[in-house]
Coordinates of C-alpha atoms (C1' of nucleotides) in Angstrom, one line a residue:
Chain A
X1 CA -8.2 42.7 -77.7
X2 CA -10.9 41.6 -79.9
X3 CA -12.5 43.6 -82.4
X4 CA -15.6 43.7 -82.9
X5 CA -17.1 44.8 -86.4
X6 CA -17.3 43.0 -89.7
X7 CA -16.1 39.0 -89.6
X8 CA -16.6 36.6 -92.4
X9 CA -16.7 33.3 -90.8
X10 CA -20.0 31.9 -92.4
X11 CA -18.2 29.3 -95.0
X12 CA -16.1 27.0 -95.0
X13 CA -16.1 25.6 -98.1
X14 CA -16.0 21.8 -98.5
X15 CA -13.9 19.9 -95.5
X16 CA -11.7 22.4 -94.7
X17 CA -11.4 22.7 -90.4
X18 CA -14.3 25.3 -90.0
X19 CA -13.3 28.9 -88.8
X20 CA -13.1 30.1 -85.3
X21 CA -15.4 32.1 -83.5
X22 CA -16.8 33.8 -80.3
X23 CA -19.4 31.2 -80.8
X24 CA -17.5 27.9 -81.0
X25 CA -15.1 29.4 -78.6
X26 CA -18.1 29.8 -75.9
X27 CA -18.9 26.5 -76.8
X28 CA -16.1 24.8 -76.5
X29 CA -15.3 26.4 -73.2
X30 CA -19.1 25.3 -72.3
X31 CA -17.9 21.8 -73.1
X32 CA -14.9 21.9 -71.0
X33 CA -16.6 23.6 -67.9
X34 CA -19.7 20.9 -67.7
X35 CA -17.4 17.8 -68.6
X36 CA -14.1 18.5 -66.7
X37 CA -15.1 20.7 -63.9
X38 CA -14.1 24.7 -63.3
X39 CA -10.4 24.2 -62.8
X40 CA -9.5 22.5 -66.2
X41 CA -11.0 25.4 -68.5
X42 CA -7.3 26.8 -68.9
X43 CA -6.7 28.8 -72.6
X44 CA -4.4 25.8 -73.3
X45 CA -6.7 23.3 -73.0
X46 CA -9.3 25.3 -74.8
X47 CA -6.4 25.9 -77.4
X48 CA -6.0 22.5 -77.8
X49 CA -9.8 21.4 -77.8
X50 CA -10.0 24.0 -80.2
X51 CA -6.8 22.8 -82.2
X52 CA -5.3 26.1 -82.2
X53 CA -3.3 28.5 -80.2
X54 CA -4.1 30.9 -77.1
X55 CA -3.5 33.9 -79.4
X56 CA -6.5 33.3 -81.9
X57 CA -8.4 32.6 -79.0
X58 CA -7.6 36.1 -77.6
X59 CA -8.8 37.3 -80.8
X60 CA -12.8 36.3 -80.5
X61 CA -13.1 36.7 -76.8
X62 CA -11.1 39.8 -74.7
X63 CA -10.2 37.5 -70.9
X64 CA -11.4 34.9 -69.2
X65 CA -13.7 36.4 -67.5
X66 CA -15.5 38.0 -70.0
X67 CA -15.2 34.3 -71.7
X68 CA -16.8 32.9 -68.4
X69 CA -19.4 36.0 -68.8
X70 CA -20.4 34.4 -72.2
X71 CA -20.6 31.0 -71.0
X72 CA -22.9 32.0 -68.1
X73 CA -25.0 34.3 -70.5
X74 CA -25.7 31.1 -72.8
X75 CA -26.6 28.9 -70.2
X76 CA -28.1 30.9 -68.4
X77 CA -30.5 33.3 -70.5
X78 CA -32.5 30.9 -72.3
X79 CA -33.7 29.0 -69.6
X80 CA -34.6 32.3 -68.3
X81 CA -36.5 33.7 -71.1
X82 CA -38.4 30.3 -71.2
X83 CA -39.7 30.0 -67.9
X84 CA -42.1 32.5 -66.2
X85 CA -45.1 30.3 -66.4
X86 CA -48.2 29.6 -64.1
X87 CA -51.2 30.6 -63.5
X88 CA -50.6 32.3 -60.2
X89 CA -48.6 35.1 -60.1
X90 CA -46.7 33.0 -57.1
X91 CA -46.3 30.0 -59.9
X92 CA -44.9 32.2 -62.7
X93 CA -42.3 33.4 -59.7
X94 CA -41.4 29.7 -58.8
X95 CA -41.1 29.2 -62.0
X96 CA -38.4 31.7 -63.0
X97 CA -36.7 30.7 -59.9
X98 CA -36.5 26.5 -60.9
X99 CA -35.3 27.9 -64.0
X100 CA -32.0 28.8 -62.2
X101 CA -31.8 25.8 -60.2
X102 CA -31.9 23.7 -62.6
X103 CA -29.4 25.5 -64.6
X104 CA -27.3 25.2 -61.9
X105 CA -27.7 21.8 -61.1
X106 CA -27.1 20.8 -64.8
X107 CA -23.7 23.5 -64.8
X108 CA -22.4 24.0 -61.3
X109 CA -20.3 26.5 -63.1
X110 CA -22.6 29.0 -63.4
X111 CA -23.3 28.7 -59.6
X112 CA -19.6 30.0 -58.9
X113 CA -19.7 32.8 -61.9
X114 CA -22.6 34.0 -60.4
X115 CA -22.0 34.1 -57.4
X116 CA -18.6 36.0 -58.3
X117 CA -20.3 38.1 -61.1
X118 CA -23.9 38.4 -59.6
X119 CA -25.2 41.0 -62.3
X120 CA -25.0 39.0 -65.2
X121 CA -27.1 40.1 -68.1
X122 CA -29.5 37.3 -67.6
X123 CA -29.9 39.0 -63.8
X124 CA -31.7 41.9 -65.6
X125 CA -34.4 39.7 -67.2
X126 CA -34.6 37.8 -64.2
X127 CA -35.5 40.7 -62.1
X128 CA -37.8 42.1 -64.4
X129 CA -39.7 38.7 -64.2
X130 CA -40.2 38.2 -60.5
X131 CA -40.5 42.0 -60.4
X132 CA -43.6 41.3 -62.2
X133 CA -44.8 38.6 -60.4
X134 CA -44.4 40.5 -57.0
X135 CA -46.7 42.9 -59.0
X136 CA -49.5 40.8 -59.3
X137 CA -49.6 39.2 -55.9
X138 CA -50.4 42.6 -54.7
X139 CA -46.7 43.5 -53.3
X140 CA -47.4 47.5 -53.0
X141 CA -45.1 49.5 -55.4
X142 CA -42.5 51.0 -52.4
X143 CA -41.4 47.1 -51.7
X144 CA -41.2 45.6 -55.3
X145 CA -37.9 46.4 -55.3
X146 CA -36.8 44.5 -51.7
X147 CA -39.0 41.7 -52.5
X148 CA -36.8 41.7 -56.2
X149 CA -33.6 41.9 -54.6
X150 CA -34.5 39.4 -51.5
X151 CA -35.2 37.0 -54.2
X152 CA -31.7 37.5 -56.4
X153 CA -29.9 37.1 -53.0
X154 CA -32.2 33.9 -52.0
X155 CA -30.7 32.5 -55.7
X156 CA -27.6 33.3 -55.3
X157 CA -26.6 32.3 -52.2
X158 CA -28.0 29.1 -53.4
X159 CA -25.8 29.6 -56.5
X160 CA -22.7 30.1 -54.0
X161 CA -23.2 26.7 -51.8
X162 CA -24.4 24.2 -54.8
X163 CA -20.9 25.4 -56.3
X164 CA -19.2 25.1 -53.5
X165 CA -21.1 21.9 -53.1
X166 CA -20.3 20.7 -57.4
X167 CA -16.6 21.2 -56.5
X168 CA -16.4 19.0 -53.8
X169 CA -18.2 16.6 -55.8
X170 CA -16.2 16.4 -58.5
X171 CA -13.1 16.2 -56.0
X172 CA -13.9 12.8 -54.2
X173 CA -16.6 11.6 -57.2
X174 CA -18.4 10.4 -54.1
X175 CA -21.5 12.7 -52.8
X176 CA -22.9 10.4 -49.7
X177 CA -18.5 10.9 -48.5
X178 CA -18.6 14.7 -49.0
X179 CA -22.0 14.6 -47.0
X180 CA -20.2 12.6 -44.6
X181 CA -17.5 14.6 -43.9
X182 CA -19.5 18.3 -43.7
X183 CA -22.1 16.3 -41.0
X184 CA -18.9 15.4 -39.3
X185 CA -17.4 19.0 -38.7
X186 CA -20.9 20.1 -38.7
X187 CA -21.3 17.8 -35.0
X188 CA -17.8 18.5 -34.4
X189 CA -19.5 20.6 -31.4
X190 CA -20.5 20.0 -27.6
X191 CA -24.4 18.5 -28.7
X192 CA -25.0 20.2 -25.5
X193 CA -23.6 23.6 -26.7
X194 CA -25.2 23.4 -30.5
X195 CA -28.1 21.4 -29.8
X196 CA -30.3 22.7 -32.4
X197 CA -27.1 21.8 -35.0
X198 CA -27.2 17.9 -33.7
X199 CA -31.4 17.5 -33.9
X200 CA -31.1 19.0 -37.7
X201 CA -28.0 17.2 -38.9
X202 CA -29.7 14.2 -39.6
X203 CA -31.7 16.3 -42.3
X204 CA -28.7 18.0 -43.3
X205 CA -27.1 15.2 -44.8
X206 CA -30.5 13.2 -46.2
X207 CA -32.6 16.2 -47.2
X208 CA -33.3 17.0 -50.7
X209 CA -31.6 19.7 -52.1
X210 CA -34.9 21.1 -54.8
X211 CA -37.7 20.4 -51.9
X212 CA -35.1 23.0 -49.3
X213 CA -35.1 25.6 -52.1
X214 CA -38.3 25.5 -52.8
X215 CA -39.7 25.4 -49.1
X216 CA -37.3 28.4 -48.6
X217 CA -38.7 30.5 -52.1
X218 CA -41.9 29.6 -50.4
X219 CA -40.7 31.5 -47.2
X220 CA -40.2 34.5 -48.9
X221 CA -43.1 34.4 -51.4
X222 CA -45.4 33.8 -48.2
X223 CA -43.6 37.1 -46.7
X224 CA -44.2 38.9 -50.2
X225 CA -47.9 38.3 -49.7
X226 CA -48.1 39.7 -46.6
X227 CA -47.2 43.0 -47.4
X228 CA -50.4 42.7 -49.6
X229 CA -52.6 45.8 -49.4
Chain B
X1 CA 3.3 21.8 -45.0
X2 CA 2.6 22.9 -41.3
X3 CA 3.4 20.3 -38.1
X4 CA 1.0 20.4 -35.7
X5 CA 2.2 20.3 -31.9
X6 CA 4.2 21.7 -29.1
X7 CA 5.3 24.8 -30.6
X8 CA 7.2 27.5 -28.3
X9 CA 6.9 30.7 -29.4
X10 CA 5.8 32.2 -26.9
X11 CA 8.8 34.6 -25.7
X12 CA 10.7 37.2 -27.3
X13 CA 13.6 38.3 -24.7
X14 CA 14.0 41.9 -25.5
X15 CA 13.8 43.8 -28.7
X16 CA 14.5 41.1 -30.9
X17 CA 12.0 41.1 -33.9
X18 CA 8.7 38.7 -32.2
X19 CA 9.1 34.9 -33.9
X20 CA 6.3 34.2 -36.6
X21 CA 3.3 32.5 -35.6
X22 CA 0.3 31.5 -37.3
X23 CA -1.8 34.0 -35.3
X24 CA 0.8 36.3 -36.7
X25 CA 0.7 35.2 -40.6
X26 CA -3.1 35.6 -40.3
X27 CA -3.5 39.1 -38.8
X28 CA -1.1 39.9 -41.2
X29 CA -3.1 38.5 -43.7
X30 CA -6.4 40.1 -42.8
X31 CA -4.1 43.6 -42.7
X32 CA -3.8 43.5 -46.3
X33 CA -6.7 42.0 -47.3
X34 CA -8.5 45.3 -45.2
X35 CA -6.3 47.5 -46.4
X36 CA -4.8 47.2 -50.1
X37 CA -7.8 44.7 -51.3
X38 CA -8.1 40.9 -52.0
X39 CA -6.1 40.9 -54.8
X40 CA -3.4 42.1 -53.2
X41 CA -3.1 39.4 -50.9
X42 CA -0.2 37.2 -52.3
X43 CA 2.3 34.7 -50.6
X44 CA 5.3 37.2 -51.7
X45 CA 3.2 41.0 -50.5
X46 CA 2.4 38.6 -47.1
X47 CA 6.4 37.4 -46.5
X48 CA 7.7 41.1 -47.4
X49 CA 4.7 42.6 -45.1
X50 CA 6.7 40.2 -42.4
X51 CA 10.1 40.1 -43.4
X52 CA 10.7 36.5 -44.1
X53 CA 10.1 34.1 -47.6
X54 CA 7.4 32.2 -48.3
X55 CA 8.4 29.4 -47.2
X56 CA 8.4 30.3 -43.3
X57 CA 4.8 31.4 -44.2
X58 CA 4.4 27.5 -45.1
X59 CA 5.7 26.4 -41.7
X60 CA 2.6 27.6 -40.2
X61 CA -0.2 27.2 -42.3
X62 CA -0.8 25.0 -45.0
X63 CA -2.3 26.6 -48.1
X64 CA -3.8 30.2 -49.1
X65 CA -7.4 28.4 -49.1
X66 CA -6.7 27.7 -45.6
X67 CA -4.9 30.7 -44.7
X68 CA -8.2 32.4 -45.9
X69 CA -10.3 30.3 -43.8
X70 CA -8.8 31.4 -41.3
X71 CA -9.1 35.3 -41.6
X72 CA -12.5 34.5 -42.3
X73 CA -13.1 32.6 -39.3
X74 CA -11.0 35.3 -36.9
X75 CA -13.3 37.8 -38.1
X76 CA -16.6 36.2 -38.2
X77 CA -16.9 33.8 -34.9
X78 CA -16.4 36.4 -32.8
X79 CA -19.0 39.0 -34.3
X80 CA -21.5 35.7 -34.5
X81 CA -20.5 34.7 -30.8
X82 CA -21.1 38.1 -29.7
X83 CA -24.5 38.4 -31.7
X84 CA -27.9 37.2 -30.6
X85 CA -29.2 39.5 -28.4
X86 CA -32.7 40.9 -28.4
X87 CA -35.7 40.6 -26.4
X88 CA -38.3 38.7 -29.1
X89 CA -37.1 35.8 -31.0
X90 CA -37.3 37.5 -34.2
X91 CA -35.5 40.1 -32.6
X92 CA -32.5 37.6 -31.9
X93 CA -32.2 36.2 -35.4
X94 CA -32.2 39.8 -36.9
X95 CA -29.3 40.8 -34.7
X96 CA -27.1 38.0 -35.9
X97 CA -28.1 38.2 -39.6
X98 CA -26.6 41.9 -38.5
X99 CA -23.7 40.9 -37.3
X100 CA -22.6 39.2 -40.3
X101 CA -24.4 41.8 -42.4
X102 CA -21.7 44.3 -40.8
X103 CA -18.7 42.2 -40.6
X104 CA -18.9 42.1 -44.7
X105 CA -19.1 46.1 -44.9
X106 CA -16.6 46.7 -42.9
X107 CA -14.4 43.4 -44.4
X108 CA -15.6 42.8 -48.1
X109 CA -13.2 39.7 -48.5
X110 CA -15.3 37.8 -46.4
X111 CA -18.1 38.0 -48.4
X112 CA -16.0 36.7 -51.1
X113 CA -14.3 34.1 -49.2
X114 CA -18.3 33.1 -47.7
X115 CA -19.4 32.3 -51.4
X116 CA -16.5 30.5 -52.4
X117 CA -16.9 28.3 -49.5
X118 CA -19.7 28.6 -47.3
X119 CA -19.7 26.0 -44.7
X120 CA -16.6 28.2 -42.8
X121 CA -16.8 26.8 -39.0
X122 CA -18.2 30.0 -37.9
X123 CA -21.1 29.1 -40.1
X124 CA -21.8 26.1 -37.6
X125 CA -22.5 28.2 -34.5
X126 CA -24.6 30.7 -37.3
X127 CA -26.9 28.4 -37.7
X128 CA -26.9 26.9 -34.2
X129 CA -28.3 30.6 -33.3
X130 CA -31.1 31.4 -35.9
X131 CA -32.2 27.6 -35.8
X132 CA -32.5 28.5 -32.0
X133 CA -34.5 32.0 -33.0
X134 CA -36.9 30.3 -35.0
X135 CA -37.7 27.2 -32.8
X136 CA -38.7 30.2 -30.4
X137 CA -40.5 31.7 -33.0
X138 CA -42.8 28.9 -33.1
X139 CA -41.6 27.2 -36.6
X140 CA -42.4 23.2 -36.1
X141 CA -39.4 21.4 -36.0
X142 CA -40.2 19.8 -39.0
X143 CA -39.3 23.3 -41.1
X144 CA -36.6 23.9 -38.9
X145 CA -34.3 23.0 -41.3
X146 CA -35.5 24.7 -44.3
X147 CA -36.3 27.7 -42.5
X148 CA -32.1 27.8 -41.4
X149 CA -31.2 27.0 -44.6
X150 CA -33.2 29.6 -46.6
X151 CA -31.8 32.0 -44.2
X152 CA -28.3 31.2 -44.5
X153 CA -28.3 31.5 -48.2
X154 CA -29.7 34.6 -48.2
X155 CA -27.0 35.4 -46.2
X156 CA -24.8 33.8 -48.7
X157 CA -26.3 35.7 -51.7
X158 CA -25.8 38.9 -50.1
X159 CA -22.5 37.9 -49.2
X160 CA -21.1 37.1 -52.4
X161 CA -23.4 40.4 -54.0
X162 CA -21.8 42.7 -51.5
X163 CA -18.1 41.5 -52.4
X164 CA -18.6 41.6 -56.1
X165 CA -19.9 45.7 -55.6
X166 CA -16.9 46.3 -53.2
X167 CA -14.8 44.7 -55.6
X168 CA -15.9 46.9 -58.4
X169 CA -15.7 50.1 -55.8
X170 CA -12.1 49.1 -55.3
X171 CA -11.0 49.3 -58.6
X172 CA -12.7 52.8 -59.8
X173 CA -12.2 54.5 -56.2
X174 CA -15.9 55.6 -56.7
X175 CA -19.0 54.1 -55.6
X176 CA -21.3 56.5 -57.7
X177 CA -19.4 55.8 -61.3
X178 CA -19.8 52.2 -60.6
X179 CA -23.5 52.3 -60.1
X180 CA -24.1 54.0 -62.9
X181 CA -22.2 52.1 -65.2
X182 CA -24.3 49.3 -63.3
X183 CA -27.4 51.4 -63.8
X184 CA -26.8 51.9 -67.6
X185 CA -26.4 48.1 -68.0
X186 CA -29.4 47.7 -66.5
X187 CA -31.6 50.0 -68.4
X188 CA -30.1 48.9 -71.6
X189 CA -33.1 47.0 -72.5
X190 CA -36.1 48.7 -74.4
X191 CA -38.4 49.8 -71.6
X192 CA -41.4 48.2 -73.2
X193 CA -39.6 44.9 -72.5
X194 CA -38.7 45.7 -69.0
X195 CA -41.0 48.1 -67.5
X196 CA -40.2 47.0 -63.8
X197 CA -36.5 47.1 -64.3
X198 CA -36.8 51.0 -65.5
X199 CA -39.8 51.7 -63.2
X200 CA -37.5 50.1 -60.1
X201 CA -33.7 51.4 -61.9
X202 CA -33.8 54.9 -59.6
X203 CA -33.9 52.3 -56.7
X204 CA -31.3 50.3 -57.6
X205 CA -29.6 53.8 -57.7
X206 CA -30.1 55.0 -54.7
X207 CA -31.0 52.3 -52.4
X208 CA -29.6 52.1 -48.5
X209 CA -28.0 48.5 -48.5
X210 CA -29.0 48.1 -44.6
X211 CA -32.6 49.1 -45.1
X212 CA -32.5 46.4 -48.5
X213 CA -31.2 43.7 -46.0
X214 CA -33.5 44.4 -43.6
X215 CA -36.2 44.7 -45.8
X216 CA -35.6 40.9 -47.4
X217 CA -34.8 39.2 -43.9
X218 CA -38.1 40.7 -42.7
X219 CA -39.8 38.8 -45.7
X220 CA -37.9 35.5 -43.9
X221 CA -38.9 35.8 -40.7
X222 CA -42.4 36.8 -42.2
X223 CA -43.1 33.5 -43.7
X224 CA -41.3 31.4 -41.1
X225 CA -43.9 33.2 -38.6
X226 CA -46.2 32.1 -40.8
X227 CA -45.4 28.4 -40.3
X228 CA -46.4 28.4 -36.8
X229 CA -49.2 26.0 -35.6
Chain C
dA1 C1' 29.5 20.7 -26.1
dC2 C1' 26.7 19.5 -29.3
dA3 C1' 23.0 16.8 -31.6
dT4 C1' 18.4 17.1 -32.6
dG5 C1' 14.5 19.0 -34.4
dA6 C1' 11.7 23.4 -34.8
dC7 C1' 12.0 27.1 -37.7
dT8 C1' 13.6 30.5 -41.3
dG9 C1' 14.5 32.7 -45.9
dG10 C1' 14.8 32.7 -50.5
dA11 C1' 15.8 30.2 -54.8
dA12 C1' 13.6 27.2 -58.0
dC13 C1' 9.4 25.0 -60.2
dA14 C1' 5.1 24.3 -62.4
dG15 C1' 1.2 26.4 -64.1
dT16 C1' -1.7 30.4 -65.0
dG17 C1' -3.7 34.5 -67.9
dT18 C1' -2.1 37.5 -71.2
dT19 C1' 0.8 39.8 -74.8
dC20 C1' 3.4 39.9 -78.9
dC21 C1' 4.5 39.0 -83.4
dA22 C1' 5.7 36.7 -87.7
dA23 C1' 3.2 34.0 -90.8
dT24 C1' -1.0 33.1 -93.3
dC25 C1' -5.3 33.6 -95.4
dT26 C1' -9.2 36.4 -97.6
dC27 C1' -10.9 39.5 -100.1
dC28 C1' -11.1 43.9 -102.4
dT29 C1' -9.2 46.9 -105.6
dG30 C1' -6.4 48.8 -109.4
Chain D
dC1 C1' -5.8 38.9 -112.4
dA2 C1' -1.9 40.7 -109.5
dG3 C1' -1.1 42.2 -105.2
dG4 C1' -1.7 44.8 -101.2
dA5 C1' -4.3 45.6 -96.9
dG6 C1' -6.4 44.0 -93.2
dA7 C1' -8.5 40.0 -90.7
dT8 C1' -7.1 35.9 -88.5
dT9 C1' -4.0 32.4 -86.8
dG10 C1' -0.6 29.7 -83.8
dG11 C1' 2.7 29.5 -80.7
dA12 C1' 6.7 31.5 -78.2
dA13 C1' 7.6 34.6 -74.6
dC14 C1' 6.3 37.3 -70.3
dA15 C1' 4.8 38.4 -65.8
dC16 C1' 2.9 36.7 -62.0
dT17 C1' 0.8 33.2 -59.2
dG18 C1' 0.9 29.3 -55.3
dT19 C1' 3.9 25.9 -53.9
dT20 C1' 8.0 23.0 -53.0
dC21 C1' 12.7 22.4 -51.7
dC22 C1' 16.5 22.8 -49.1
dA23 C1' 20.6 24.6 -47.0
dG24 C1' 21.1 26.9 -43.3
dT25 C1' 20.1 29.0 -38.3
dC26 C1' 18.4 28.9 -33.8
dA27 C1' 16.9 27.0 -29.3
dT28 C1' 17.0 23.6 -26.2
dG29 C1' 17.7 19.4 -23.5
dT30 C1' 21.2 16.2 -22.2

DNA sequence: ACATGACTGGAACAGTGTTCCAATCTCCTG
DNA sequence: CAGGAGATTGGAACACTGTTCCAGTCATGT
């Protein structure tokens, strides 16, 4: 187990291989995670990006997923903490909420953590944001709190399919064939018994994936203001 | 792995212990996943829970992801194919969005197994139904699409948020201690900074998951009945 | 009867997160 | 400035996974 408490890892003197830490560690793993995909963060590969053994690892960081926590949390809370803006309460909500997607878009990584490990850190901020938002588009006090939570859920089950859609990805390195083979099981039904599933899978596999997550926000911001008064 | 075809298991003469079978391997499966937790669900617990090695396990299905699709499947399609009913349109959608709402309470794993990989076949005849609820509602076919989508991942989201708290309930054997260590996280901030997140935390506390779902689907359906026209 | 192929059980393998510990390195103190 | 105490390191070892392999068994059709 780590301890926490005093370290004194701010110099390294002239060449020397610079000290470890929770912070290069994170970063490191970061590396890994956004360059070779969620399966090859192993502590041996990170030992040996890191040029050094699982052990000292185990030193700055207590498991994996607290590790993963970290990694999540870095990614995760700045983009947060920036976004919020807009001149409409509705805007600074949309906002927060492109803040995420494009986090997740840029790590697919965090998609899966969070959808593993919803209440992040970051979560909290992120509530407390669209919270206020809600506020001021008039959402009474007695539904702030569905209205918050709707929105988290909206997020991450988007987190939870982008993932799932990132891994595939990085499987066959070839998006249009992964499309291709979900429309096919997707139509894999009698069109006469899944009708509606046959008229939308044409959309399904050429839609864009920020214009559907925004016309579904939109869905739920447009319910938010109709509990107005 | 598994050969597909003319298999002829279909007799066991008198007392002699019943031959495996894949529909066996996967109630077994969905046993211990219900009963001692996802984690307990390993290759080794599954062939001791039937008497045999792994490797009969292997005869009949191909991998744990698969074998996990499956559970999932056995336990969703028919609480989706049974789901539906309900005199309005909106009335329809709510009672499927139920049904998957209560197959995750009563079978946490799903929830997981949902996030991890959301396009399960069950998923299919999901969206066949509320794509089919909101066409009725009057949604133009053009937001068809995004108005399924949206709706499936907040299905997802809750999914994947309701398996990480039964998760966390498993392991402490108390729903209260867990959300107040979940509590406490969340009101670790300075309430200056996060005035809704204090002003909303006794909520989080106390909150009835089913009147939360409800609550957030109704905001949905809200602005899909607002697309009409 | 017996050969063929479906099926079984469990040993062996590769890879994981994690623990343990002897060695080192740093810094404070006598 | 010597040297000890504690912080930090690296890598071997451990326990546990999913998976593969294979020598057997069983059932059945000829």
């Amino acid at each position: 187990m780590s301890r926490m408490g005093m370290s004194s890892n701010d110099h390294q003197p002239k060449q020397q291989k610079p000290s470890l830490s929770r912070e290069r560690v994170v970063a490191a793993a970061i590396a890994i995670l956004d360059g070779e995909g969620e399966n090859a963060l192993t502590f041996r590969a990170l030992a040996k990006s890191l040029s050094t053994g699982s052990g000292a690892i185990y030193w700055h960081v207590a498991d994996k997923r607290t590790l993963l926590a970290a990694a999540t949390e870095h990614v995760l809370s700045e983009a947060i903490a920036q976004s919020g803006r807009g001149t409409h309460p509705a805007d600074a909500v949309r906002d927060v909420a492109l803040g995420v997607f494009d986090v997740i878009e840029a790590h697919p990584w965090v998609g899966t953590e969070l959808a593993r490990e919803p209440w992040q850190p970051a979560m909290t901020t992120l509530f407390e944001k669209i919270s206020a938002g809600f506020d001021a588009m008039g959402v009474p006090r007695s539904a702030l709190f569905y209205c918050g939570s709707a929105l988290v859920q909206y997020l991450l089950g988007f987190a939870a399919q982008a993932a799932a859609a990132a891994r595939h990805d990085f499987q066959s390195q070839d998006r249009t064939e992964v499309l291709t083979t979900l429309v096919a099981r997707w139509t894999q039904g009698e069109p006469a018994d899944y009708p509606y599933v046959h008229l939308l899978a044409d959309e399904l596999r050429s839609h864009d994936e920020r214009e559907a997550f925004l016309a579904g926000l939109d869905l739920i911001l447009a319910g938010a203001r109709n509990l107005q008064g």
